[in-house]
Short mmCIF file of C-alpha atoms in Angstrom, two decimals:
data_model
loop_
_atom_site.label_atom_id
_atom_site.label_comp_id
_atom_site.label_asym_id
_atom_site.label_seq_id
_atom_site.Cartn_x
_atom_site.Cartn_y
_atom_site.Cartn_z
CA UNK A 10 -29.12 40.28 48.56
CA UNK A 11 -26.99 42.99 46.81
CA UNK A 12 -24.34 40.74 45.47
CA UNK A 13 -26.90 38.02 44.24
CA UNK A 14 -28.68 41.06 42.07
CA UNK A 15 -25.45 41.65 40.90
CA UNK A 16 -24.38 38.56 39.83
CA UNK A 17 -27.94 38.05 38.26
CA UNK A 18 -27.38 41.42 36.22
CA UNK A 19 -23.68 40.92 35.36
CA UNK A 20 -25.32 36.44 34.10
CA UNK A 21 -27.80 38.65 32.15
CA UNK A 22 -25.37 41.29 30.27
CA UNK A 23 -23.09 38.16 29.10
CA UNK A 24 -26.24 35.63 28.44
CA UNK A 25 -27.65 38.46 26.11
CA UNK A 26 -24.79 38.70 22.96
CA UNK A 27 -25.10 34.91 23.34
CA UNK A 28 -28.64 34.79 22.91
CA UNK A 29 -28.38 37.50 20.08
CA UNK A 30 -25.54 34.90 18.03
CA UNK A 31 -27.76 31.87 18.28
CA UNK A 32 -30.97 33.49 17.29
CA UNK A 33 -29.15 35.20 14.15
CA UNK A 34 -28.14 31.44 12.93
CA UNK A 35 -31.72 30.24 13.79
CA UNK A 36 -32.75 33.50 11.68
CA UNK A 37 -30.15 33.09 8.89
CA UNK A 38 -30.41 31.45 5.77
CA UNK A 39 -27.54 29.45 3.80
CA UNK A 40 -25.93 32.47 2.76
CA UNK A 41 -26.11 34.19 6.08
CA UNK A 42 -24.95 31.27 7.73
CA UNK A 43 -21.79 30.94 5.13
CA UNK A 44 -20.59 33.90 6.84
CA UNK A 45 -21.42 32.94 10.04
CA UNK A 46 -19.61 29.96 9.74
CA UNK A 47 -16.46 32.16 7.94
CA UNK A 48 -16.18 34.36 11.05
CA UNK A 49 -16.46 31.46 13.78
CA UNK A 50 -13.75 29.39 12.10
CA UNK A 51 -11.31 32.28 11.89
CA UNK A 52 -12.35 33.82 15.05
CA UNK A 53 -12.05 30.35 17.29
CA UNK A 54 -9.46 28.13 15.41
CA UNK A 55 -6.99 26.78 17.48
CA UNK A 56 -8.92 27.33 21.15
CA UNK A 57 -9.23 25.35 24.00
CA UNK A 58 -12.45 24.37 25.36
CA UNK A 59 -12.75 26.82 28.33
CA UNK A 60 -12.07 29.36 25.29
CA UNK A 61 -14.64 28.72 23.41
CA UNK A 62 -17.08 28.23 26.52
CA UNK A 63 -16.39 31.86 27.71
CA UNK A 64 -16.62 32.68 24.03
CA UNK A 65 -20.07 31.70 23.89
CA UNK A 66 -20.64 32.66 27.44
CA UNK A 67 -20.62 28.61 28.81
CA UNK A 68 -23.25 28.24 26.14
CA UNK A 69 -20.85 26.77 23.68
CA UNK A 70 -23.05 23.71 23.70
CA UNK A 71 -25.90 25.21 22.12
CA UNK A 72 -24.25 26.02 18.93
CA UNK A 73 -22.43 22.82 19.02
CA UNK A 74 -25.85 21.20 18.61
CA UNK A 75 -26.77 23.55 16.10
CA UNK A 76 -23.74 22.93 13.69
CA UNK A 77 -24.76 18.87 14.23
CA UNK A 78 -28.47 19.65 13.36
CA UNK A 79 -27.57 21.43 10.62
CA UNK A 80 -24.98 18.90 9.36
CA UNK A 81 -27.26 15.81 9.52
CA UNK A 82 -30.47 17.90 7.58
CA UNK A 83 -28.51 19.49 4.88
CA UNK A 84 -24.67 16.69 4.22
CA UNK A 85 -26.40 14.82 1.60
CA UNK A 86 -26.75 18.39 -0.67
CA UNK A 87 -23.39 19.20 0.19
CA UNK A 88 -24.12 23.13 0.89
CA UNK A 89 -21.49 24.82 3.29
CA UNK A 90 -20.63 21.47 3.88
CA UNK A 91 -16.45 21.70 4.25
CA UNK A 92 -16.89 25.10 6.41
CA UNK A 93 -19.45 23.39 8.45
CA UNK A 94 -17.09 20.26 9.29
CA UNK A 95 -14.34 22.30 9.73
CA UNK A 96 -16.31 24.50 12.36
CA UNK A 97 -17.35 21.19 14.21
CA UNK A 98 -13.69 20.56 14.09
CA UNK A 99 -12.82 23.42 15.80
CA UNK A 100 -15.09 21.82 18.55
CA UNK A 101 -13.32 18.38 18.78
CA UNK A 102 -9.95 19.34 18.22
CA UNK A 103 -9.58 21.82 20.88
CA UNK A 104 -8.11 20.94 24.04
CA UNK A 105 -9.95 19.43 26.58
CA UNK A 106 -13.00 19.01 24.43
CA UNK A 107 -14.13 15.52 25.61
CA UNK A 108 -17.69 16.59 25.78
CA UNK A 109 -18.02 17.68 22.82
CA UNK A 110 -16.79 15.34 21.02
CA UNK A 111 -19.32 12.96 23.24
CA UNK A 112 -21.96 15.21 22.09
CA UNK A 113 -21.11 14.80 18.47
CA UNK A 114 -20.70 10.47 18.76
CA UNK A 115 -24.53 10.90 20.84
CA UNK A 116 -26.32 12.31 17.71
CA UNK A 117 -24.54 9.98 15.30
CA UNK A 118 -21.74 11.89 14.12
CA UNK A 119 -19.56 9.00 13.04
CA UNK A 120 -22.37 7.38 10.86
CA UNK A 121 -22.71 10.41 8.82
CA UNK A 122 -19.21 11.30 8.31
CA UNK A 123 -18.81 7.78 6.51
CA UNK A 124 -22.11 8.47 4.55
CA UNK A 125 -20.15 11.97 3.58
CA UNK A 126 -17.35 9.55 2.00
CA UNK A 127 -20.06 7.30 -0.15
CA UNK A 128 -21.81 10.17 -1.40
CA UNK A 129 -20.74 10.72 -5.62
CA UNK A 130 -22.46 14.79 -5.22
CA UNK A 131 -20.18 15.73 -2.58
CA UNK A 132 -16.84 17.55 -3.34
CA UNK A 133 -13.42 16.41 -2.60
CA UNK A 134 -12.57 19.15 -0.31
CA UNK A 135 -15.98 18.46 1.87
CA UNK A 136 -14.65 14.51 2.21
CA UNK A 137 -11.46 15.64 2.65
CA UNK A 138 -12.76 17.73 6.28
CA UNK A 139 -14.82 14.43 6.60
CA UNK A 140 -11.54 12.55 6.86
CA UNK A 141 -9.68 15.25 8.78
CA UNK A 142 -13.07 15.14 11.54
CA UNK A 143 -12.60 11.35 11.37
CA UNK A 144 -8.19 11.67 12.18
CA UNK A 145 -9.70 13.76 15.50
CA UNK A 146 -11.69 11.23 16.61
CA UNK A 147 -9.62 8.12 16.37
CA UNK A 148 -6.37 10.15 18.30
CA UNK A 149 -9.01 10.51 20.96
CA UNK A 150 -8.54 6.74 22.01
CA UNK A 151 -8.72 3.33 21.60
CA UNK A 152 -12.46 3.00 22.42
CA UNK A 153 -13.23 5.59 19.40
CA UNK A 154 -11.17 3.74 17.21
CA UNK A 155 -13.86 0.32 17.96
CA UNK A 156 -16.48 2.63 17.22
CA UNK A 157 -15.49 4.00 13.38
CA UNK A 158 -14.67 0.12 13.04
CA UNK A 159 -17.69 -1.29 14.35
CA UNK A 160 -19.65 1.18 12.17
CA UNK A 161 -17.90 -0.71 9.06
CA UNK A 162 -15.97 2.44 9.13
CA UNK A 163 -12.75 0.16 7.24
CA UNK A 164 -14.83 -0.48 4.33
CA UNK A 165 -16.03 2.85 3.91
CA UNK A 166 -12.66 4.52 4.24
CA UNK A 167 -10.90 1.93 2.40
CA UNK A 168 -13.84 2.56 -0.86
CA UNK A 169 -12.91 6.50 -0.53
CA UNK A 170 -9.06 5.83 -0.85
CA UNK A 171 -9.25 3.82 -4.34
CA UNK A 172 -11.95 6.13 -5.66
CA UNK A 173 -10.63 9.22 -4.74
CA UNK A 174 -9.32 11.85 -7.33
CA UNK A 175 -7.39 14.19 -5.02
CA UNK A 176 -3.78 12.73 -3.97
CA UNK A 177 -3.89 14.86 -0.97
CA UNK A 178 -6.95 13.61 0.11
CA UNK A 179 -5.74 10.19 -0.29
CA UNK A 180 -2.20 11.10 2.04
CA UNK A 181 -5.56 12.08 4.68
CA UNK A 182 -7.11 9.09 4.24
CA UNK A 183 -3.73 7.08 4.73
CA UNK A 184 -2.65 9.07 7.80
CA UNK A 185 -6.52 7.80 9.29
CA UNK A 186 -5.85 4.03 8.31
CA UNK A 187 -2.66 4.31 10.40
CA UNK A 188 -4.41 5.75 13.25
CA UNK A 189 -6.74 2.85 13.05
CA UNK A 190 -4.37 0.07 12.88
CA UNK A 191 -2.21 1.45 15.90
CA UNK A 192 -3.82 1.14 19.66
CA UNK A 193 -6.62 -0.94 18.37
CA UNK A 194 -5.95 -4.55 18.91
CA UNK A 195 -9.52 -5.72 18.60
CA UNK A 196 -9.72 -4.74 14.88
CA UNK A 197 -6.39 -4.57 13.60
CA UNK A 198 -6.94 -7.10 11.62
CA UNK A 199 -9.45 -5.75 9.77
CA UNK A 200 -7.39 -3.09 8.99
CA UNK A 201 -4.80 -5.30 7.55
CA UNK A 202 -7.22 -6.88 5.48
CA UNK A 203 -8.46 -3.98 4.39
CA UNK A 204 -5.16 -2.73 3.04
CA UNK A 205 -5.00 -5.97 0.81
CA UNK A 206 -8.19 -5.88 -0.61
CA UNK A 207 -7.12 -2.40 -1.81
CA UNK A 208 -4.50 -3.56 -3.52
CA UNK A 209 -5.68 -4.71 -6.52
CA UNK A 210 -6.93 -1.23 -7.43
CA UNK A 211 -7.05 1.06 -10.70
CA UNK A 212 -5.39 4.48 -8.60
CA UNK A 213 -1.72 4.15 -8.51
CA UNK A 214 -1.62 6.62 -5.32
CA UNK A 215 -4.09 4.27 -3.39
CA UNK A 216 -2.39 1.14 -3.95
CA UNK A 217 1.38 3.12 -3.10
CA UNK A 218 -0.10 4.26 0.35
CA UNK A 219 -1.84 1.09 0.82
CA UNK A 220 1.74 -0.83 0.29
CA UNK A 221 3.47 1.53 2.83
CA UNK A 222 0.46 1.16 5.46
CA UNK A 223 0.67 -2.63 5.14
CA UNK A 224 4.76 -2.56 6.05
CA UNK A 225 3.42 -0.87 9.47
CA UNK A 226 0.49 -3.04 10.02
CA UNK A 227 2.16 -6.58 8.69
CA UNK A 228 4.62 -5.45 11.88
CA UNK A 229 1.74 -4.79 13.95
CA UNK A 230 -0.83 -7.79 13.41
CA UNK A 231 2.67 -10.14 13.00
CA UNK A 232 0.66 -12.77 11.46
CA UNK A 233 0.19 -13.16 7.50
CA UNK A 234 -2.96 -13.40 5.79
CA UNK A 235 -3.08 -16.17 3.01
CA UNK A 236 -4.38 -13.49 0.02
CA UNK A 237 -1.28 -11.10 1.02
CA UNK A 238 0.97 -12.92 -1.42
CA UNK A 239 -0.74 -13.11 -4.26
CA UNK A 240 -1.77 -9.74 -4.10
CA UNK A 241 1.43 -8.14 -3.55
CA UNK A 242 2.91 -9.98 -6.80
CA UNK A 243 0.25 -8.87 -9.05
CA UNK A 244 1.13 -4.94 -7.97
CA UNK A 245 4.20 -5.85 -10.13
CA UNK A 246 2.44 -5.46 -12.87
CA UNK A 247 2.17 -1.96 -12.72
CA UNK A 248 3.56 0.60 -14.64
CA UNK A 249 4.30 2.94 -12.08
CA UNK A 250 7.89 2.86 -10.53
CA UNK A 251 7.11 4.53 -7.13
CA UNK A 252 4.31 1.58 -6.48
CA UNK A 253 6.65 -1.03 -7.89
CA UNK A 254 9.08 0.27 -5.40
CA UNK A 255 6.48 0.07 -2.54
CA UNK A 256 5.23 -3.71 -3.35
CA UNK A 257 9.21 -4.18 -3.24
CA UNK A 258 10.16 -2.81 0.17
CA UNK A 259 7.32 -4.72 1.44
CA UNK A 260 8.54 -8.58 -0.28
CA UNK A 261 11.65 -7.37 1.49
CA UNK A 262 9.23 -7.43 4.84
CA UNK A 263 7.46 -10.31 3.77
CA UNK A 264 10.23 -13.40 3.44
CA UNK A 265 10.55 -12.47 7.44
CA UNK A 266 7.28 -14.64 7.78
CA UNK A 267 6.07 -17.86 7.24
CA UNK A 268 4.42 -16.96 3.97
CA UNK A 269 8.45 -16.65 2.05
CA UNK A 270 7.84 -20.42 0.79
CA UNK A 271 5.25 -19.27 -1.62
CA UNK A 272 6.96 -15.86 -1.95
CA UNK A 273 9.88 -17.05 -3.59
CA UNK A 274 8.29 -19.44 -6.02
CA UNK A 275 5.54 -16.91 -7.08
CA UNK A 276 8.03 -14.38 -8.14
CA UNK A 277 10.39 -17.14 -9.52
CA UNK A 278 7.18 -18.49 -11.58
CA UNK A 279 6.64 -14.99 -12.90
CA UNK A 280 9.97 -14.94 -14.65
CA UNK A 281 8.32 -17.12 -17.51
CA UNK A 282 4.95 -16.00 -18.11
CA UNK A 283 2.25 -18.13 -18.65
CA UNK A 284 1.18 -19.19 -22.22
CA UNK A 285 -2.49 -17.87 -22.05
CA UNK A 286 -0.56 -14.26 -21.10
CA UNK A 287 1.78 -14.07 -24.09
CA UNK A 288 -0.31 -15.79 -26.31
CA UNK A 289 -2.87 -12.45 -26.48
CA UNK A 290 -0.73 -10.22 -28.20
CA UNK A 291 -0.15 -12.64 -31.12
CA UNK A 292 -3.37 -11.53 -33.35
CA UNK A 293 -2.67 -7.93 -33.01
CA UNK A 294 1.54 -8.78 -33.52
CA UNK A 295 0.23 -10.49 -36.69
CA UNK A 296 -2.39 -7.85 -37.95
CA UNK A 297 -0.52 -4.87 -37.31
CA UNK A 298 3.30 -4.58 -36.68
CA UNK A 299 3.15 -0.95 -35.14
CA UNK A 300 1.63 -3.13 -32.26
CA UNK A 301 4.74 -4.60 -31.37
CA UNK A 302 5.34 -0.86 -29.79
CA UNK A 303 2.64 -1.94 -27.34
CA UNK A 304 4.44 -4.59 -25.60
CA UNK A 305 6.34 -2.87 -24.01
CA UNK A 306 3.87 -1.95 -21.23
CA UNK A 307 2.02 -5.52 -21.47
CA UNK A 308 1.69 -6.10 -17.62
CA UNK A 309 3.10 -9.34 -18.04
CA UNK A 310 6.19 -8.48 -18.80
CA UNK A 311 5.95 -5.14 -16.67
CA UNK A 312 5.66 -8.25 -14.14
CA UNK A 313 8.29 -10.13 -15.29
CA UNK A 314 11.15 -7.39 -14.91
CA UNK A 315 9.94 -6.39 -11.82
CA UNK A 316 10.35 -10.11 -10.52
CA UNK A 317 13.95 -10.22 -12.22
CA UNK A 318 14.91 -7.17 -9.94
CA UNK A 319 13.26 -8.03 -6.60
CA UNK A 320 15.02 -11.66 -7.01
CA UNK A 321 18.54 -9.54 -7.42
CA UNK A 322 17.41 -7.40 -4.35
CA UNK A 323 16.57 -10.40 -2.01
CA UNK A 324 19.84 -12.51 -3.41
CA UNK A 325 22.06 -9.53 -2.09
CA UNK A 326 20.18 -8.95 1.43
CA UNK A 327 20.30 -12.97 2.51
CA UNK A 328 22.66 -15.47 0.84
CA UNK A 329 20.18 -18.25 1.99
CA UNK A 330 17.11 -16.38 0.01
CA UNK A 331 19.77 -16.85 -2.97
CA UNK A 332 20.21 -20.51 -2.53
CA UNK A 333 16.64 -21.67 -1.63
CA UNK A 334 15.66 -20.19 -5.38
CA UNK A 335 18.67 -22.02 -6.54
CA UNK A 336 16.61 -25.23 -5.63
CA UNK A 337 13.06 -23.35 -7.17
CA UNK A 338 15.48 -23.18 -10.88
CA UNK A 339 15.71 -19.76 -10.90
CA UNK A 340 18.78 -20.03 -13.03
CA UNK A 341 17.02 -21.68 -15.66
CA UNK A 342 13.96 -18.63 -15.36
CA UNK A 343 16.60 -15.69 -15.39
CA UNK A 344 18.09 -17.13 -18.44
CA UNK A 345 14.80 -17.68 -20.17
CA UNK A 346 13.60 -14.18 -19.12
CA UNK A 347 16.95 -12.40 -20.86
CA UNK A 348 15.92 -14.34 -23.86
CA UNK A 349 12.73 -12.40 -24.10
CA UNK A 350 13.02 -10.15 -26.92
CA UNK A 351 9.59 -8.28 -26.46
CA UNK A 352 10.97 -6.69 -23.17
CA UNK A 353 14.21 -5.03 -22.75
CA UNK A 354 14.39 -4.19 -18.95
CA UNK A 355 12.78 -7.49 -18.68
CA UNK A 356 16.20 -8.68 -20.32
CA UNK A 357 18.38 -6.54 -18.22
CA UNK A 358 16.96 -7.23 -15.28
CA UNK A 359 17.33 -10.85 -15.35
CA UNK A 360 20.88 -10.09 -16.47
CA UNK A 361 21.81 -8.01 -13.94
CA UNK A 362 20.51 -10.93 -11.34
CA UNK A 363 21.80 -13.71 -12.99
CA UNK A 364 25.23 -12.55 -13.00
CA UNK A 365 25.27 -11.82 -9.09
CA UNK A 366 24.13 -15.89 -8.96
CA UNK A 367 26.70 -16.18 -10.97
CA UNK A 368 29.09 -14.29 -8.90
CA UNK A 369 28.13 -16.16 -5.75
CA UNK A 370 27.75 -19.61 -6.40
CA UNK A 371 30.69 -21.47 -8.94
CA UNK A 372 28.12 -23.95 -9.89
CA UNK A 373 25.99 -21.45 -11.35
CA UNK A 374 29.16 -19.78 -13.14
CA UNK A 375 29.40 -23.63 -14.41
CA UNK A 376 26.22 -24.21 -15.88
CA UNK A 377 25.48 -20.89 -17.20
CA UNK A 378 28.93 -20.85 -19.09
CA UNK A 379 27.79 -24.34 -20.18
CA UNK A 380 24.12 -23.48 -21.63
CA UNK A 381 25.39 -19.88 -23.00
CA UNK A 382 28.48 -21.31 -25.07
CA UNK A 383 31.87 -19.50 -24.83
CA UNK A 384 31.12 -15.91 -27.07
CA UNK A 385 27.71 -15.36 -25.28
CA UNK A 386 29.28 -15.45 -22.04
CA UNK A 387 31.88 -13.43 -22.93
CA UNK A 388 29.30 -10.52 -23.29
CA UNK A 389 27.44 -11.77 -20.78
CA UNK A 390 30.25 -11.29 -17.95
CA UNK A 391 33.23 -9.34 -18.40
CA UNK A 392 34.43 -10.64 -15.19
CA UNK A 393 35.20 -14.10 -17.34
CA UNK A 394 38.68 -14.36 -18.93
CA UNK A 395 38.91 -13.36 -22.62
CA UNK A 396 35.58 -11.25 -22.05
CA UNK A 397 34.91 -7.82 -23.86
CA UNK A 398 36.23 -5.12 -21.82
CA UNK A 399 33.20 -3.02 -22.69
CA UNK A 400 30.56 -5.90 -22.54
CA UNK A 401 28.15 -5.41 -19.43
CA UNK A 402 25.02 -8.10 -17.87
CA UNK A 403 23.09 -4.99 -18.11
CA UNK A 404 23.93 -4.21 -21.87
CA UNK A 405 23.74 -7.56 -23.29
CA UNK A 406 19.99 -7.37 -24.64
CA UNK A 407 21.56 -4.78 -27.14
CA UNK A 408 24.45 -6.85 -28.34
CA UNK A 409 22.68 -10.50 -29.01
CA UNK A 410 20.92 -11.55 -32.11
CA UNK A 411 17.85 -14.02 -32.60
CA UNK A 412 19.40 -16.72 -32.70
CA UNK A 413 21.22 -15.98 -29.57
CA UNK A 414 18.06 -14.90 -27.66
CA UNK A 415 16.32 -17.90 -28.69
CA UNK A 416 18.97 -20.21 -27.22
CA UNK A 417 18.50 -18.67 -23.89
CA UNK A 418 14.55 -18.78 -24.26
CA UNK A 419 14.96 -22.32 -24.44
CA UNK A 420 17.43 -23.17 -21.92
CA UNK A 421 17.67 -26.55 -20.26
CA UNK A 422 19.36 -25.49 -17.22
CA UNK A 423 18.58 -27.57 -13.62
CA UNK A 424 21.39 -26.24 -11.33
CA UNK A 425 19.36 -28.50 -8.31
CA UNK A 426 21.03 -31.86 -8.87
CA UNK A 427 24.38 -30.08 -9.13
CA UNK A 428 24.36 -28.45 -6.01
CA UNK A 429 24.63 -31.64 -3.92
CA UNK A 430 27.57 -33.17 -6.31
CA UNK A 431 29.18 -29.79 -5.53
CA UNK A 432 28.33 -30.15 -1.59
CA UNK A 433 26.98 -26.24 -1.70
CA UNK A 434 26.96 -25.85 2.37
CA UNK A 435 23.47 -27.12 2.75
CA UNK A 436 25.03 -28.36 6.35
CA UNK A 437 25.45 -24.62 7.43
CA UNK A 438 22.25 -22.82 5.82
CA UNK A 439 19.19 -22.10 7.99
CA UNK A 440 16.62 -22.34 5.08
CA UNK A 441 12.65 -21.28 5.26
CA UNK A 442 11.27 -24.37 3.84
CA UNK A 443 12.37 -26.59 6.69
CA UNK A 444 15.04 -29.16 5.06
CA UNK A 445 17.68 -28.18 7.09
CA UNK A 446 16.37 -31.15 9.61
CA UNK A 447 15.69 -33.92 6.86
CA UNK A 448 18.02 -36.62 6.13
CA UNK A 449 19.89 -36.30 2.66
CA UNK A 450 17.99 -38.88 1.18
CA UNK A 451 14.69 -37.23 1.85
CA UNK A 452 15.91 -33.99 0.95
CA UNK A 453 17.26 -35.57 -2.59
CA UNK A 454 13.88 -37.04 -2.75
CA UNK A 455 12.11 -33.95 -2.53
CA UNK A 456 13.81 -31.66 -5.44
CA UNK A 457 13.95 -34.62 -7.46
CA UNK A 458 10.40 -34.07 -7.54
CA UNK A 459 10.04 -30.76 -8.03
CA UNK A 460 12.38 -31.14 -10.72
CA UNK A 461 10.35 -33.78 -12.45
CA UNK A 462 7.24 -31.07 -11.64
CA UNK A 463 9.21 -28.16 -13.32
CA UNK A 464 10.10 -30.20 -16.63
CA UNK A 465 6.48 -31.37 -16.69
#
């Protein structure tokens, strides 16, 4: 009888400074509760859960649900709203916090942590707790993982990573989409294609994490989705190094899978730009010659140089990427591309590739020679006999005229039929477009076509 009074006083004496904290949030207002929520985060941060339970006297709970009731009456204002996430963070980060994280999920939690991300009064730094809250829940397991996806969670995040203004929210947001696409074999998928449809956004950042996401989840989900390639070429475009060097690293991933086929000959085709592309800046060339300034950043060509340098990049990892474009007349497209006079790196480029094709395959040294004439190609590669001992690939855009540059505009170069006059080791190349198994006369057949295709 003694020792059960006891233990009723001794229950009393810690319920009672309990009691006192949750009737002084109940009582406070949003100031009040400001500092409330300042002195539990810096009091509690870091904790395990049997911490914070004798912390709030195994009542812990209770203001759990308070912070939650608070969160889903007042997140669309925005007040206290990054202290108030982070405080329900110290909750579901801490060790051994499984039930209150269930707590959390039971009233909702997810739902309104992606309605945080859509909402255009809410600032950065409240999204970016959003985000962090969002990490903590997918690391908690696969099943968690289903639930931000099945709550169209991949749209929503993906929507907050091209429209957000803070790079280091975006790195949050990035470190989240990896979470997602790891563990979670029911919607990896929709991961993936969530990282391509961001792709063709206006924030550099988002479409350089985006790239390095997909090189993790391409490896993952191991099939290719049809859109990937297109996508990934029109990133050339872009003005920014660090996301041309992304989009790069991933073609690099890319001819690994079945879609290389329609790899190669999209970046091969973007080495001579379409007519309806060049063709715009001719009104403002004619009206105003300052324009001619401009075109140096016209995406096209931005495009163009890009797809000169990834060329040289794959043609030095994988001798039988170099001869398959052989076949797609890359020769003939590097040559036209140095010939463009609007673009300078566009001309180096495409000079700096050519002259490894030329390096590699004699045929190519042949024909190039051939369509350049003797002093051109003397500039061209100092490798040659009788060249310049100063000239340089990389160099030559600054040492030919108009004249020059027109010639190799307009070449007429189809290395294709040549390689099987010169025998080019067809017999001992594994190539991705599946010839290796046809007979020769099929195989003739084929490029004969495409070369009839290309002149047309």
């Amino acid at each position: 009888m003694l020792f059960d009074l006891h233990r009723l006083a001794t229950s009393t004496i810690l319920y009672q400074p309990q009691l006192r904290r949750l009737e002084e949030w109940d009582n406070a207002g949003t100031v009040a509760r400001s500092h409330i929520l300042n002195n539990f985060i810096e009091t509690n941060q870091g904790k395990t859960a049997p911490e914070l339970e004798q912390e709030f006297s195994q009542g812990a709970s209770l203001f759990l649900v308070r912070l939650t009731t608070w969160l889903r009456l007042t997140y669309m204002t925005g007040s206290c709203l990054d202290k108030l996430l982070r405080s329900i963070g110290v909750f579901l980060s801490a060790v051994s916090s499984n039930h209150y994280l269930i707590e959390f999920l039971e009233v909702g939690g997810v739902l309104t942590l992606l309605e945080i991300l859509a909402l255009e009064n809410i600032k950065e730094e409240g999204k970016k707790e959003s985000i962090r809250l969002l990490q903590v829940i997918a690391n908690s397991g696969r099943k968690y993982k289903e639930l931000i996806c099945e709550s169209y969670g991949v749209r929503s995040i993906a929507e907050f990573l091209a429209k957000s203004k803070s790079e280091e929210t975006q790195e949050e947001v990035q470190v989240l989409l990896d979470s997602l696409v790891h563990g979670n074999p029911k919607y990896q998928n929709q991961v993936y294609k969530g990282l391509i449809a961001l792709l063709p956004c206006a924030s550099p950042k988002a479409q350089q994490l985006s790239l390095q996401t997909l090189r993790t989840a391409q490896s993952i989900v191991g099939t290719t989705h049809p859109s990937i390639v297109d996508n990934v070429l029109k990133v050339l475009s872009t003005m920014h190094l660090e996301v041309q060097y992304e989009a790069i690293e991933l073609i690099k991933d890319l001819v690994n899978y079945d879609v290389c086929p329609a790899l190669l000959k999209g970046l091969v085709a973007l080495l001579i730009p379409s007519f309806k592309e060049t063709s715009k800046l001719q009104p403002k060339i004619l009206n105003d010659s300052s324009v001619l300034q401009l075109t140096a950043h016209l995406p096209v060509f931005l495009q163009q140089a890009a797809a000169a340098k990834a060329i040289g990049i794959l043609a030095h990892r994988n001798t039988s990427l170099a001869e398959e474009m052989l076949h797609l007349r890359v020769v003939h497209s590097l040559l036209a591309a140095m010939g463009n006079t609007d673009h300078s790196n566009s001309q180096r480029q495409a000079s700096l590739t050519l002259k490894y094709f030329v390096q590699l395959f004699p045929v190519v040294e042949e024909h190039v020679r051939k369509s350049m004439g003797e002093e051109l190609y003397k500039l061209f590669f100092p490798g040659s006999p009788c060249s310049c001992p100063q000239s340089n690939a990389g160099d030559l855009y600054m040492k030919i005229d108009s004249i020059q540059a027109d010639i190799l505009a307009a070449n007429k170069v189809n290395v294709t039929k040549a390689l099987y006059l010169s025998d080019l080791s067809h017999s001992n190349v594994s190539f991705y477009f599946g010839h290796g198994n046809q007979d020769p006369v099929a195989y003739n057949t084929h490029f004969q076509k495409e070369d009839v295709e290309g002149k047309e």
